Amino acid sequence: MKAELRRWYQLLAPFRRLFTEPGADRFIELLTAWVLCPGRRTGTRLWQMIAGADRPRYEAYVAFCREGRWPQRFDLMRVWAHLVVDHLSPRHLQGLRELWLLLDDTLFHKTGRKVVGAGRYRDAVRSGVKTVTAWGLNIVVLAVYVDPLWGGEPWAIPINFRIHRKPEQDNDPKVTLLDLAAAMVREVAEWFPAYRLALMADGAYAALAKRHLPRTVLYSRMRRNAALYREAPPRQPGQRGRPRKKGARLPTPERWASTLPKASWQSAQVTMRGKQHSRLVFAQRVLWYETCPDQLGLMVLVRDPSGHQPDDFFFTTDLTATAVAVLEHYGGRWTIEETFRAVKQQLRGETPQSWARFGPERTVTLAFLTYGLVWLWYLLTQGDHPTVVKQPWYQGKHLPSFIDALATLRTTLWTDRILGETASQAISPKITPEIIRILSEAG
């Protein structure tokens, strides 16, 4: 237990050099309190989770988040990204010199018109055929794909994120989600110059293919009515006029799939989210001129042989990839949705009531860092035998979830808090294990 406790504070130690000494203490105390706190993570509840009668007043922590001295976002994210990647083995990262990156945006719901950075954005959870909007912070997240040693669901640990803000005035520059995403990928490429980047993103980010991101190949969904073309024919000797940029028009992906002969489909076994699926696939090099006008891409058509799911269409800038590789890469993208769910539901990332100056952005940072730190600590301390909290109604559970990782870390921290050398001995040792169990599993 002592070794697991030391590991937690060892993971937090690299952040100390980024802050002043008092600021580092506040930062580490807030991250630890976020882990221990049940329910809403408001400033008051986090302050109540900080140990010691000599702790600073509540106002000190509020001021620290709102206007205290923090490092530049670039420096903080760089240290965190290296902490994640340097602690992961090639088995976790799908290869020795390749990082699988997952990209998406999410909405943190907020109330109040004076929340800095908030606006009305599309709510992806409630939107379907009809777009539904909500008030909150629109956060673009770039995460690294992690494959745990014990198998099962992979993880997406956020290593870079930014808040998308709408222009406040007409003459303010407009920064799009694509701009923020491209900037974050370039930052990661700068932090890890020896790595090749495989970027998995939803169809809304397919246009990143024309941003010429360094050492990056893109895997994305393709629109079913995308305008596709053959490669531009070579320029003939003596030909007048500008060179052609695209060749003959090709059918749309949907039309192509509906007219493709049965013999052209190939059967394949695809591993997605730790499970095997049977699919029919077809791959073809095409020019998706609207999205990637200056280079060919690989289109992959996918069909469910059972007919339960409609045809799907994918695109990658990696012309050497196989159809199965494209599906497995993109299939891993769903892991980032699990990250959003855990940060919002288990860590209550939307609940801090910090509205002014840097407060909203910094509380978002604390929420995503806490999620990543919990998983990283769990991976480093549990090895090949993870702790799984079994319930009477789910005795067959054998693979851990984020709730298990959070409960295991809470058990370590609460044990030290209650039974440590400096802890009070007023609690009977007979009921201490049960108290720790209840505290560790509290939502």
Phi, psi and omega in degrees: 000320179296321179295322179292324177293317178298322180299322179298314182283337172293322177294328181277342186300320181300338179287342185297324183288350180272341185245167164292167182299313176295322179296322178297320177298315180297318183297312182292322178296321180291320178297317179293320178296325179298324177293315187282334189289127171271152176073213184294137178263062174281165181300321180296315182291322177296318180297324179292337180276351182277126187283156172102131177288341180268013178298151177298165180294158181307320183299333181295322181285323177296315179295325179298318179286323186282317187211013180289172180280111176243157173290166174300145181306319181301314182293319180295315180291326179296313178298317180295316181298318178293325178299319180290305187293321183291339179267356181258142179273165177305332178295326179285331189259010177069011179162163185285325186229036176220132174254126172273118182249137180246134185232134174192171175237155181218161182248121171268110182293135179226157173243147181105133183279351185253021175284119184297127179090350182281157178195184179262119184228166178294133176263103186295330182293319184264352182273140175224243174297324179256133180282130178246133180249160179209163182267130179171195179261126179265113189246126175265126188238135174243121186236155176261137181280127182236130179255106183295152184295332184272005177082193181082204184298131173286173181241160171235108181263114181297132177238354178200139179201151179218154176266128178274121182245137174280150179300134179279332179230162185296328183270002177287143179295141179268120179251120184268169174300323178296322178298314180295317180297314180298319179297320180292320178296320178297323177297315179296321177297326177289322181289329184234073185294342182271357184256144167270141185251129173249110187259121177252122184216157178291171184300336179296340181251014181298331181292353173297344180299333181262009179272356177054055179287138187294132175052035186236132169248143185252137172238124186211170174277150180248139177298141183290340178250025182298139178278112184247152182219162170283167176296145180299134180294153180293150180289131182276149177303131179080002180292136181262161179089173182287153179296147177289144180262343180209157181265210183292151181288140178249163177296158173293158179306318180296315178295320180299314182295325183286336182254358184289131179298150183300326182290342182280340179283145177244137176281141182210150171257120186244132176265115178228124179056040175081005182233152180269137178226142176268130181218156169257132186229154175213132182238143181206136175283130182218167173251108176269086195297321183296326185261322183220078192285342188250009176203153177288155173230172180253119174267135178236121175263137185232135179227137175277115183298336178280345179079007181285330182244146179289163177301147179231160189221132185228164185215142175215151175271357178272101184287346180269355184287150172271164179298321179295318179298321179297315180295318181291323175297307184291327178300331177289347183296331183297339181301328181292334175293324175295325177297313179301318181297316182293319180295324182279320187267311182278324181259357176051049184295343181273351192270341180302135182259062177246111192249335192258156174049240183271359186305308182301316181293322183287325176291326173298317178300316179297320181296312182289324177296319179300316179301311181294321180294322179298312181294318182296316177299317181297318181295320184282336184261338186264340179061225181269004184231076184289151176280130180237125178273108181267141179249158181303330182270001183215061182286342180278000182292128180226354177245139186282151171248178179297327178299322178294317179297317180295317180295323180294317178293319178299321179301317179297313183290319180291324178299317177293321182295320186269323185249003182296173184298327183264003183282158178287145180261020184285340182273135179294133179296343180288327182257356183300312180303321180291323177297316180296319179299314181297317179296320184289332182261002181293134181274000000 
